[in-house]
PDB file of C-alpha atoms in Angstrom:
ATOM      1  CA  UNK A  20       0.000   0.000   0.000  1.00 52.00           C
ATOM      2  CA  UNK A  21       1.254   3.530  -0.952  1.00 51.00           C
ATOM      3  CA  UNK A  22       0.786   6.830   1.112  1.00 62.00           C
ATOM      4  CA  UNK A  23       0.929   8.048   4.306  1.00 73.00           C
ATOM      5  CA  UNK A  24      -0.986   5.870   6.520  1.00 77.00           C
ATOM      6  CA  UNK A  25      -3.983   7.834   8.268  1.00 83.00           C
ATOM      7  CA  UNK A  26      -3.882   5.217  11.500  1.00 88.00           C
ATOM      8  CA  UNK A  27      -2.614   1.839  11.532  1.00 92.00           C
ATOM      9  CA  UNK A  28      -3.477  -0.585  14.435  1.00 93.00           C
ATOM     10  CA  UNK A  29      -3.388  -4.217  15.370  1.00 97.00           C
ATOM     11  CA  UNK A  30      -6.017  -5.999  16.866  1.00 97.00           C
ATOM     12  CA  UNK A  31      -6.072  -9.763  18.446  1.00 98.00           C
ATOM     13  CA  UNK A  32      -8.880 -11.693  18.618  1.00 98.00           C
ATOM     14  CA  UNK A  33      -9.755 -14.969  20.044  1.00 98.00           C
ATOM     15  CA  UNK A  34     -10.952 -17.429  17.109  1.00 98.00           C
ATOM     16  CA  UNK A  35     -14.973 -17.320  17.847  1.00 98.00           C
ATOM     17  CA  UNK A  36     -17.739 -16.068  15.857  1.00 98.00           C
ATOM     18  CA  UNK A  37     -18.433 -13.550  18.670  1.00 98.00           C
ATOM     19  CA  UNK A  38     -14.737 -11.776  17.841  1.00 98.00           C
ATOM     20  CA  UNK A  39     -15.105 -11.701  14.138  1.00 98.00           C
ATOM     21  CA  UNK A  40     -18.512  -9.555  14.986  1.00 98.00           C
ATOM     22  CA  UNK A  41     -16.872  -7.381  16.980  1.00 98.00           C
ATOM     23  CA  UNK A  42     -13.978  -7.066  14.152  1.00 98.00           C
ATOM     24  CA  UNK A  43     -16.316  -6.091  11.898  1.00 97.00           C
ATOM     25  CA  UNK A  44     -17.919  -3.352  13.708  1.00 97.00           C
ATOM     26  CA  UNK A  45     -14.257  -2.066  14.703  1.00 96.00           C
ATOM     27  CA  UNK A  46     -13.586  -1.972  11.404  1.00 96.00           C
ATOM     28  CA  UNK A  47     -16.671   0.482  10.312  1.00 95.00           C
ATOM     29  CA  UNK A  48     -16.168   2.333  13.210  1.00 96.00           C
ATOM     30  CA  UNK A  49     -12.799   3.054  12.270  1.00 95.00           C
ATOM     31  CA  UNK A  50     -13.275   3.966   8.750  1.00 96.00           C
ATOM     32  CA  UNK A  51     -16.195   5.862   8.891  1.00 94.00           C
ATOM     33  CA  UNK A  52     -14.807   7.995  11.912  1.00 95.00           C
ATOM     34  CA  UNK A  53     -11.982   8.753   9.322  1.00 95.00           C
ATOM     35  CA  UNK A  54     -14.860   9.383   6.660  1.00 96.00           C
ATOM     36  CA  UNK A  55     -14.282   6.778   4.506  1.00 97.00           C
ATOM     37  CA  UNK A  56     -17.524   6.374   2.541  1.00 97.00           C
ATOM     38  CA  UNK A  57     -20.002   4.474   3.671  1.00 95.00           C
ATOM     39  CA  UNK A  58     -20.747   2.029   0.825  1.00 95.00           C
ATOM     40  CA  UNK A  59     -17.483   1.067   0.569  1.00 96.00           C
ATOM     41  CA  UNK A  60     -16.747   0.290   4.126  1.00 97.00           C
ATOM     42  CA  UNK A  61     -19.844  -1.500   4.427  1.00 96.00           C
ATOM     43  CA  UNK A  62     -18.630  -3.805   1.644  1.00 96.00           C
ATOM     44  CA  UNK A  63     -14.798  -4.048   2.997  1.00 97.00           C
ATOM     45  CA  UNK A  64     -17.016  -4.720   6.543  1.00 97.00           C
ATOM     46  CA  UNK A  65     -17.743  -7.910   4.607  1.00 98.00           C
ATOM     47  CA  UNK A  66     -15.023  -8.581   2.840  1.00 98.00           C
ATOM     48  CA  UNK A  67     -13.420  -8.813   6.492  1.00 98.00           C
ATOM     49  CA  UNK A  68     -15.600 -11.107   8.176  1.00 98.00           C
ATOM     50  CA  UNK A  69     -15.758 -13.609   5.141  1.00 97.00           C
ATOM     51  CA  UNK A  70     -11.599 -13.439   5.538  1.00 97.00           C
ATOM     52  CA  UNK A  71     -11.971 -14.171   9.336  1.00 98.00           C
ATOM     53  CA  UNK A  72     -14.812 -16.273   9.279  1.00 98.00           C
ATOM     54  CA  UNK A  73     -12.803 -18.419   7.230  1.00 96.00           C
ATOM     55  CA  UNK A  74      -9.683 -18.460   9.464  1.00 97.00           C
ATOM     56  CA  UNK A  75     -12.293 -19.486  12.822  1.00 98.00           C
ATOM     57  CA  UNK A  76     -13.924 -22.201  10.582  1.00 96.00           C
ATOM     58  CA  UNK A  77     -11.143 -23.870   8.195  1.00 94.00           C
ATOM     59  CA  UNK A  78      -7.765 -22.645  10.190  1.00 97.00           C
ATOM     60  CA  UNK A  79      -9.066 -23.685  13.467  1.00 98.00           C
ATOM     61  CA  UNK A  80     -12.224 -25.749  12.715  1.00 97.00           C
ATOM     62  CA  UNK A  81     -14.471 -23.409  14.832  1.00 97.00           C
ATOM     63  CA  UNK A  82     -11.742 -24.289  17.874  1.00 98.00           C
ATOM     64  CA  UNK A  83     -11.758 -21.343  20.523  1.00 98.00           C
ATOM     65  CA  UNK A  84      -8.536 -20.278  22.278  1.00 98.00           C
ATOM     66  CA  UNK A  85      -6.493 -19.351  18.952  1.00 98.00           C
ATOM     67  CA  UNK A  86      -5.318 -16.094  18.003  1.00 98.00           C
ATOM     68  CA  UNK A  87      -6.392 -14.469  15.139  1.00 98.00           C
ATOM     69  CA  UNK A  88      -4.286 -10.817  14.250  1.00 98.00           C
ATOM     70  CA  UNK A  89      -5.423  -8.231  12.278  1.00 98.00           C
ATOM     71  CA  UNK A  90      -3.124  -5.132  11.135  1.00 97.00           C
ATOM     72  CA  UNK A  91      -5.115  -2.684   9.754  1.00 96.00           C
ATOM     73  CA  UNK A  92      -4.034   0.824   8.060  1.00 96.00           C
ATOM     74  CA  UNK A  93      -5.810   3.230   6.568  1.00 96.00           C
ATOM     75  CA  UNK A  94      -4.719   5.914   3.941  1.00 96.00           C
ATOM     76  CA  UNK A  95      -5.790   8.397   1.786  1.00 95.00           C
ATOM     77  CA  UNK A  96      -5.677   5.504  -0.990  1.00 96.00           C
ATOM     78  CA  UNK A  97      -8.016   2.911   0.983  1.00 97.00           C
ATOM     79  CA  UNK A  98      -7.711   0.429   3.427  1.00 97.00           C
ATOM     80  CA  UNK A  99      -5.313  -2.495   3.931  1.00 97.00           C
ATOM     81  CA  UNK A 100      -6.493  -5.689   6.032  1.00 98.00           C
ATOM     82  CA  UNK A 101      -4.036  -8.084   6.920  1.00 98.00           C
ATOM     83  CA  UNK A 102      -5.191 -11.841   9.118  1.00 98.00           C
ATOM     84  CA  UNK A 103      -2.909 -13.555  10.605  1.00 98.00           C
ATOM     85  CA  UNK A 104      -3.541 -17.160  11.947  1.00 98.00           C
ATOM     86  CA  UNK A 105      -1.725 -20.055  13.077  1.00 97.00           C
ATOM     87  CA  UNK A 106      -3.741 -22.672  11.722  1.00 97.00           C
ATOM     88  CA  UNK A 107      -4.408 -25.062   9.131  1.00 95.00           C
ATOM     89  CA  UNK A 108      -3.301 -23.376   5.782  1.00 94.00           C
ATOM     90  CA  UNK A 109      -5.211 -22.615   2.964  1.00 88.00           C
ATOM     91  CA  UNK A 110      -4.408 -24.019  -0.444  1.00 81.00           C
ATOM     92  CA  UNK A 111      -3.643 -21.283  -2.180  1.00 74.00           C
ATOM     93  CA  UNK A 112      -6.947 -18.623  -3.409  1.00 76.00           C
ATOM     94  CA  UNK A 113      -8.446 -20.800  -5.496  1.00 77.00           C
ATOM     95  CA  UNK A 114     -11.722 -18.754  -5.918  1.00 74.00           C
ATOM     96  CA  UNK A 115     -14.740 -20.939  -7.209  1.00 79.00           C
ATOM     97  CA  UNK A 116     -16.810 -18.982  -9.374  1.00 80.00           C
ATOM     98  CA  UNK A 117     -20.608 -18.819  -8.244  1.00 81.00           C
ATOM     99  CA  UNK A 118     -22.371 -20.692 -11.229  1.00 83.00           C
ATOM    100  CA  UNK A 119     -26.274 -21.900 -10.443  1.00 86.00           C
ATOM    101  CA  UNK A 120     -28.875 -22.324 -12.744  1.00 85.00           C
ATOM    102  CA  UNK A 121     -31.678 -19.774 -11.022  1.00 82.00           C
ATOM    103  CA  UNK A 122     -34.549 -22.376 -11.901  1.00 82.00           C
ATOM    104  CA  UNK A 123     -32.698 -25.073 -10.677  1.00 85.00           C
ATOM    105  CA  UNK A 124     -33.383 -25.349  -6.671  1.00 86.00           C
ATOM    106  CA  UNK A 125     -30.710 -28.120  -6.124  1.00 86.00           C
ATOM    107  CA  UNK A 126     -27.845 -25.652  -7.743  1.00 88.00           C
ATOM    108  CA  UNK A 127     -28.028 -22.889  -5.252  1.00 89.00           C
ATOM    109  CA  UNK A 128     -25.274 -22.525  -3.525  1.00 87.00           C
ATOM    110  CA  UNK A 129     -25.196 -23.558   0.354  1.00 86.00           C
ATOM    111  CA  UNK A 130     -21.894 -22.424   1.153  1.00 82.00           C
ATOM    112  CA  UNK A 131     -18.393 -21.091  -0.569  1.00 83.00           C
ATOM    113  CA  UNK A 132     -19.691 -17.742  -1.055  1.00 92.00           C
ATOM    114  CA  UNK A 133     -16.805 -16.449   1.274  1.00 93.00           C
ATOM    115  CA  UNK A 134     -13.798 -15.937  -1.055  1.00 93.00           C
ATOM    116  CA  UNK A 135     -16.133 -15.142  -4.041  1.00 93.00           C
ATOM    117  CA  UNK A 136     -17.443 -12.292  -1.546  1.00 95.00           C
ATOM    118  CA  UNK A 137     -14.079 -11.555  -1.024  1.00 96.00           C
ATOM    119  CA  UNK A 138     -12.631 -11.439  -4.555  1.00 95.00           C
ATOM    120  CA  UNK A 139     -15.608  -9.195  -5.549  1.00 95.00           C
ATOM    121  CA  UNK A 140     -15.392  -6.576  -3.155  1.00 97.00           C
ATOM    122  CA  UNK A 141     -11.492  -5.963  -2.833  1.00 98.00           C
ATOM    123  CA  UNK A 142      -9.203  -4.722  -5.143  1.00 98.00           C
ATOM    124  CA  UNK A 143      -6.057  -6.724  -4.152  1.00 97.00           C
ATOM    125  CA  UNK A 144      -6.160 -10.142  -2.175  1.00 96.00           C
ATOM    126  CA  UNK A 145      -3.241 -12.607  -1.536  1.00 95.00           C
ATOM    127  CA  UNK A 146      -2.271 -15.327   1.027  1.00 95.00           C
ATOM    128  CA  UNK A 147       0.927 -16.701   2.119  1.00 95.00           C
ATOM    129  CA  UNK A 148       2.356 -18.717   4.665  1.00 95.00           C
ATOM    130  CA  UNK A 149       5.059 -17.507   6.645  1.00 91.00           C
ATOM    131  CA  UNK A 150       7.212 -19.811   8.872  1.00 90.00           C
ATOM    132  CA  UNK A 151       3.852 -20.880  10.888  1.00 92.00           C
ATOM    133  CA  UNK A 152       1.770 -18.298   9.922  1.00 96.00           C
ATOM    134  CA  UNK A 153      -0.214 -18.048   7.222  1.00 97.00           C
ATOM    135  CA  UNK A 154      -1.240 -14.113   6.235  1.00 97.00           C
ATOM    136  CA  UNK A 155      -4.603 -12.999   4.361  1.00 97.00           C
ATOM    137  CA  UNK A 156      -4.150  -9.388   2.942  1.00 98.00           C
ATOM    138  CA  UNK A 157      -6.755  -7.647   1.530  1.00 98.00           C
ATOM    139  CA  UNK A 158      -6.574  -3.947   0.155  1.00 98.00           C
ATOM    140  CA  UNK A 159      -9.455  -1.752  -0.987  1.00 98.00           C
ATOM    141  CA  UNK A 160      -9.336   1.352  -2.719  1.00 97.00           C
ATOM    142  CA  UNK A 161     -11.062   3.768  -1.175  1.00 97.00           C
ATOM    143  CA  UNK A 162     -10.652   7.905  -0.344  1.00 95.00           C
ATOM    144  CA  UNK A 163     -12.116   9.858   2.439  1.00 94.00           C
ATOM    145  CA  UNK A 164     -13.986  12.152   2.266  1.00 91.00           C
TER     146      UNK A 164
ATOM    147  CA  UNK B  25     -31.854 -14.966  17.840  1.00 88.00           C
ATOM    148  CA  UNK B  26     -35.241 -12.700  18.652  1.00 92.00           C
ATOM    149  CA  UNK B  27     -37.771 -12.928  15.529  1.00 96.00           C
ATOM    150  CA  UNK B  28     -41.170 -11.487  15.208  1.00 96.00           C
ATOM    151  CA  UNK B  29     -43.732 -13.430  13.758  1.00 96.00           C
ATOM    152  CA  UNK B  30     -47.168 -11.972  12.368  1.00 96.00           C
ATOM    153  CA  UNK B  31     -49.628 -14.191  10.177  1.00 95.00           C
ATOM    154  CA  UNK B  32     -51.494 -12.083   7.654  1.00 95.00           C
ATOM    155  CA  UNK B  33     -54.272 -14.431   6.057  1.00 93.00           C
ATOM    156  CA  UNK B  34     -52.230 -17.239   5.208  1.00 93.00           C
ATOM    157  CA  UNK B  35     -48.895 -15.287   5.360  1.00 97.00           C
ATOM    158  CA  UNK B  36     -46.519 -15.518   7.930  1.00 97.00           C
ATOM    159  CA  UNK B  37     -44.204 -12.391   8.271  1.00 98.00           C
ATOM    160  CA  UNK B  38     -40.611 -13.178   9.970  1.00 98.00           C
ATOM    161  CA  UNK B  39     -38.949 -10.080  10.741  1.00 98.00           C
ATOM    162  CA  UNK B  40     -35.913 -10.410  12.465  1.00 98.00           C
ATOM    163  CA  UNK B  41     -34.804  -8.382  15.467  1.00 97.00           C
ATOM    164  CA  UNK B  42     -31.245  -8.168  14.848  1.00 94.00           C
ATOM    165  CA  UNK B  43     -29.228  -5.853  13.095  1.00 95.00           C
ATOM    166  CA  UNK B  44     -26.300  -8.247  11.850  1.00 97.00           C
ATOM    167  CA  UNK B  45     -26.919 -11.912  10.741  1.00 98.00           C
ATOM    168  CA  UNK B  46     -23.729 -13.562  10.518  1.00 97.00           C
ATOM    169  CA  UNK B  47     -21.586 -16.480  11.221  1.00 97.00           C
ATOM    170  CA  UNK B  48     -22.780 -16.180  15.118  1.00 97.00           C
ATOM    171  CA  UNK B  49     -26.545 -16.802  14.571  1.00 97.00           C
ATOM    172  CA  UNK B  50     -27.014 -17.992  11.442  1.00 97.00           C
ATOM    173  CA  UNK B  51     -27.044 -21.806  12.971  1.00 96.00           C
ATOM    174  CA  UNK B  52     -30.150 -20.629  14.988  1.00 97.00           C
ATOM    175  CA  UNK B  53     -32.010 -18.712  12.339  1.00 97.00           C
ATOM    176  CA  UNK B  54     -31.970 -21.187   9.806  1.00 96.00           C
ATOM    177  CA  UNK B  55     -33.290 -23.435  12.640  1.00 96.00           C
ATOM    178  CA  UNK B  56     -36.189 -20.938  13.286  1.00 96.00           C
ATOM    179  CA  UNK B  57     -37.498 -20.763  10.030  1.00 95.00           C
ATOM    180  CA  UNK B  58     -37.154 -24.692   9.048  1.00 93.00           C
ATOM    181  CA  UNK B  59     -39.075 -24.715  12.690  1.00 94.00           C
ATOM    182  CA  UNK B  60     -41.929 -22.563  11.176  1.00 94.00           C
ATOM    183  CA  UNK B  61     -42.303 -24.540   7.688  1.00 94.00           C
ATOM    184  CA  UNK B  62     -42.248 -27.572   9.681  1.00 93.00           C
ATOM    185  CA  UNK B  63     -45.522 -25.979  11.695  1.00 93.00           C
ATOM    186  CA  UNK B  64     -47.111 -25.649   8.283  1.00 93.00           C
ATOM    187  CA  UNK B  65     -46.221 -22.753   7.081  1.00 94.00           C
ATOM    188  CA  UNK B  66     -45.914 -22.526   3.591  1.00 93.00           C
ATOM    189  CA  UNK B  67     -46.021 -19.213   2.531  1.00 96.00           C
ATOM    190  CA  UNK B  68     -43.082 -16.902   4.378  1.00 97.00           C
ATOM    191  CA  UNK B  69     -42.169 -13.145   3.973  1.00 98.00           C
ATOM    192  CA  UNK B  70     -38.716 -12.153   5.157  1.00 98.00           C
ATOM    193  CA  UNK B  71     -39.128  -8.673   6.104  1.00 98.00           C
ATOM    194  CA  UNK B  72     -35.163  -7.792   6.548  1.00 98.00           C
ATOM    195  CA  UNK B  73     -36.104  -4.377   7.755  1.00 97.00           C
ATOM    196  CA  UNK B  74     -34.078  -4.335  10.921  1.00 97.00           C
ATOM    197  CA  UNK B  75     -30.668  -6.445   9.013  1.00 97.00           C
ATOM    198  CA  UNK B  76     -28.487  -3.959   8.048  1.00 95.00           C
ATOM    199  CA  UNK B  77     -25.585  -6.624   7.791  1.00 97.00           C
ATOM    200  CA  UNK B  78     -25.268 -10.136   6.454  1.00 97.00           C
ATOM    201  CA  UNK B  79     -22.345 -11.970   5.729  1.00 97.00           C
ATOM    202  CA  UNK B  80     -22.831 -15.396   3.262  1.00 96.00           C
ATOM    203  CA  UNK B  81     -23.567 -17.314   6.418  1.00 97.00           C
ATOM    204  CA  UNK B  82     -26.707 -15.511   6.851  1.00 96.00           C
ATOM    205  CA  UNK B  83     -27.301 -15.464   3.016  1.00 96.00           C
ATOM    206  CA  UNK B  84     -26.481 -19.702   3.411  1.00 95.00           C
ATOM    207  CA  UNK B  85     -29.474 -20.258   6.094  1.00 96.00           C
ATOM    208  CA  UNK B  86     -32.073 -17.964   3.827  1.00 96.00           C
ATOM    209  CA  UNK B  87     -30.903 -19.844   0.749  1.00 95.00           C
ATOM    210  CA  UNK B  88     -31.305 -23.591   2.250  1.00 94.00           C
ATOM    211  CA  UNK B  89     -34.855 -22.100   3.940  1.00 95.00           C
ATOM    212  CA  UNK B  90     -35.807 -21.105   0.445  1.00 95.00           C
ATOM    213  CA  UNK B  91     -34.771 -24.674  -0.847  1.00 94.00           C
ATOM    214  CA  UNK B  92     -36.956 -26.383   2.121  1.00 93.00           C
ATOM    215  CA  UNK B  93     -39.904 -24.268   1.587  1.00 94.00           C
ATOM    216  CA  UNK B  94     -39.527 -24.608  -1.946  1.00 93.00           C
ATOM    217  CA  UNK B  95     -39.971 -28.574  -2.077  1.00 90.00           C
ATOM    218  CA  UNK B  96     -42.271 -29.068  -0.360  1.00 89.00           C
ATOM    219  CA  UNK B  97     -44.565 -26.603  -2.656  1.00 92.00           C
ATOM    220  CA  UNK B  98     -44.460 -23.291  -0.875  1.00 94.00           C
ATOM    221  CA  UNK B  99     -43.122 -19.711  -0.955  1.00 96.00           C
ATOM    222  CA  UNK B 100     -40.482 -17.340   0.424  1.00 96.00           C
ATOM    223  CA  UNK B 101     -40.173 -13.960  -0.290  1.00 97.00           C
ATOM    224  CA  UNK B 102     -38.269 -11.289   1.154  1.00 97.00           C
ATOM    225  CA  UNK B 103     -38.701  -7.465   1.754  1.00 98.00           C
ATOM    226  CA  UNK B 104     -37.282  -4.472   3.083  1.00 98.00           C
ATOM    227  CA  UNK B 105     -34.044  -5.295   2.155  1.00 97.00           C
ATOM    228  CA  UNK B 106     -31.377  -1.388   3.301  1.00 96.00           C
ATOM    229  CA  UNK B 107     -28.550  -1.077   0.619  1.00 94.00           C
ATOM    230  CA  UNK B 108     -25.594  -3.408   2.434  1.00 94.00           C
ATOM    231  CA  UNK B 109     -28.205  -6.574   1.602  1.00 96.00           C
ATOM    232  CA  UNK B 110     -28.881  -5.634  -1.903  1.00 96.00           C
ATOM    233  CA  UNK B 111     -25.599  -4.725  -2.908  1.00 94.00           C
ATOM    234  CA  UNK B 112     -25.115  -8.633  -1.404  1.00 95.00           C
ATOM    235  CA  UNK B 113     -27.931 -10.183  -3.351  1.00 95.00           C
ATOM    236  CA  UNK B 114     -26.720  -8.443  -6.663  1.00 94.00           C
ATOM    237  CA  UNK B 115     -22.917  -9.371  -5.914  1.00 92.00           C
ATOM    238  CA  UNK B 116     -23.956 -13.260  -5.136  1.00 93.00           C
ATOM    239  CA  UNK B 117     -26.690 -12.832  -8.077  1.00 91.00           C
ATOM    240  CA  UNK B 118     -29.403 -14.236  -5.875  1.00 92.00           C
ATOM    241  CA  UNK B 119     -31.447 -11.565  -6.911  1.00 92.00           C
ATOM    242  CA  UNK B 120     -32.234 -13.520 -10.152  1.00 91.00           C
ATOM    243  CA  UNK B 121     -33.566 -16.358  -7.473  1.00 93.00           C
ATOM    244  CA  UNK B 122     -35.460 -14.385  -4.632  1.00 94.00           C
ATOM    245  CA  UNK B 123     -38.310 -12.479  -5.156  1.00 95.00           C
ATOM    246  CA  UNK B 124     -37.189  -9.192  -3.503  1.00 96.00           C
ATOM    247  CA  UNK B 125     -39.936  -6.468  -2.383  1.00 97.00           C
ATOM    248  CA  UNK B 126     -39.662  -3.150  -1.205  1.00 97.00           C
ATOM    249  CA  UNK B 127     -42.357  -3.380   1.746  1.00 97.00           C
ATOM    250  CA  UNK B 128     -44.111  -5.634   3.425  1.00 97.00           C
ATOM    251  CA  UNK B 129     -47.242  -4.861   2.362  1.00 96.00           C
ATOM    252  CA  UNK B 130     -46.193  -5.601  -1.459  1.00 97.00           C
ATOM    253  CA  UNK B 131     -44.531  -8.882  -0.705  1.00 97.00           C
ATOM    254  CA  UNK B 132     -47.393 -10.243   1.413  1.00 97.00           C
ATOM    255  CA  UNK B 133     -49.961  -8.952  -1.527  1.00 96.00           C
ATOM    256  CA  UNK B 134     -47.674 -11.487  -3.501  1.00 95.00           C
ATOM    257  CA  UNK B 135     -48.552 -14.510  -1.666  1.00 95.00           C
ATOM    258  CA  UNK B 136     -51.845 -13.989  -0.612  1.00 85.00           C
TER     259      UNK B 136
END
């Protein structure tokens, strides 16, 4: 990410459902206070919880007592997430398209929407794994107003 | 997870009480509403008024409720949907799937 950084924090969380929530509303806290606008922090609000939903439920298999980091910095280019975890690794970003046949009840999709989300909403996504930890960054651009 | 529920003729109106439907209660609301088609009812309106976050959890338990519902011959609509749950419909494309209304009274009208 280029440019000054407006703030840049790091948060820990625990690896439960009931941290992500309060990630996400951190997060739009955050960036609106720094008047980020709204529809796009609402989306990155998503983009984040489908990242760290997927490090409680695949990294750690839902198990509590696991750290989860998040770095976060803002700037007057957009926002920068970065999820750290210690679990199970990912293999690689292989994003499944969302294909379904509208008329077709049994094609709807029950699940894998996360990364798809993800890969939607963000302009830059990559993972790597990093002696034991494997890193999610995510980088929206984005411009206060 | 607190929902209201209203019949309206043969309707049933679900409006949620929460704000954010996500990972943390989607488990339970998906249980609530396969609870009220296995009651009987077969014709549902999701009035999302009070949602003004959903993460593909949430959108997971609405999409198998829809599938239930579906089978066995009835009907699930939603309403009321504020701008963070379109946007989400539009990006996942289920708005080609769900009928979306913008009140209540329009989506029940629907079904009656």
């Amino acid at each position: 990410m280029s440019g000054q950084p407006l703030a840049s924090l790091r948060m820990i969380i625990d690896s439960r459902f009931e941290c992500v929530r309060l990630a996400g509303v951190a997060l739009q806290a955050m960036a609106e206070s720094l008047c980020y606008p709204r529809p796009e922090v609402r989306d990155m609000q998503l983009a984040v919880v489908e990242a760290l939903n997927n490090a409680v439920k695949h990294a750690y298999r839902e198990e509590p007592g696991h750290e989860i980091t998040i770095d976060w910095a803002f700037s007057p280019q957009g926002v920068e997430v970065v999820i750290g975890d210690t679990g199970l690794t990912m293999n690689g970003l292989k994003v499944k398209q969302l294909e379904f046949d509208p008329d077709d009840l049994n094609s709807l999709p029950e699940g894998g929407m996360g990364l798809f989300l993800i890969r939607q909403i963000v302009d830059e996504m990559d993972y790597c794994t990093f002696k034991t930890e494997n890193r999610m960054r995510l980088f929206k651009k984005m411009k206060p107003v | 997870m607190n929902l209201q529920e209203k019949s309206i003729g043969n309707v049933l109106v679900v409006t949620p009480q929460e704000n954010r439907i996500d990972a943390l209660v989607a488990t339970d609301f998906k249980g609530r509403l396969v609870d009220l088609i296995n009651q009987g009812h077969g014709k549902i309106v999701l009035n999302m008024n009070h949602v003004d976050f959903m993460d593909s959890s949430g959108l997971t338990a609405i999409i198998s409720t829809f599938k239930t519902v579906s089978s066995t011959g009835g009907e699930l609509v939603v309403c009321s949907l504020g701008s963070g749950l379109v946007s989400l419909f539009k990006l996942t494309k289920l708005d080609k799937v769900f009928q979306v209304f913008p009140s209540e009274d329009l989506a029940c009208k629907a079904l009656e």
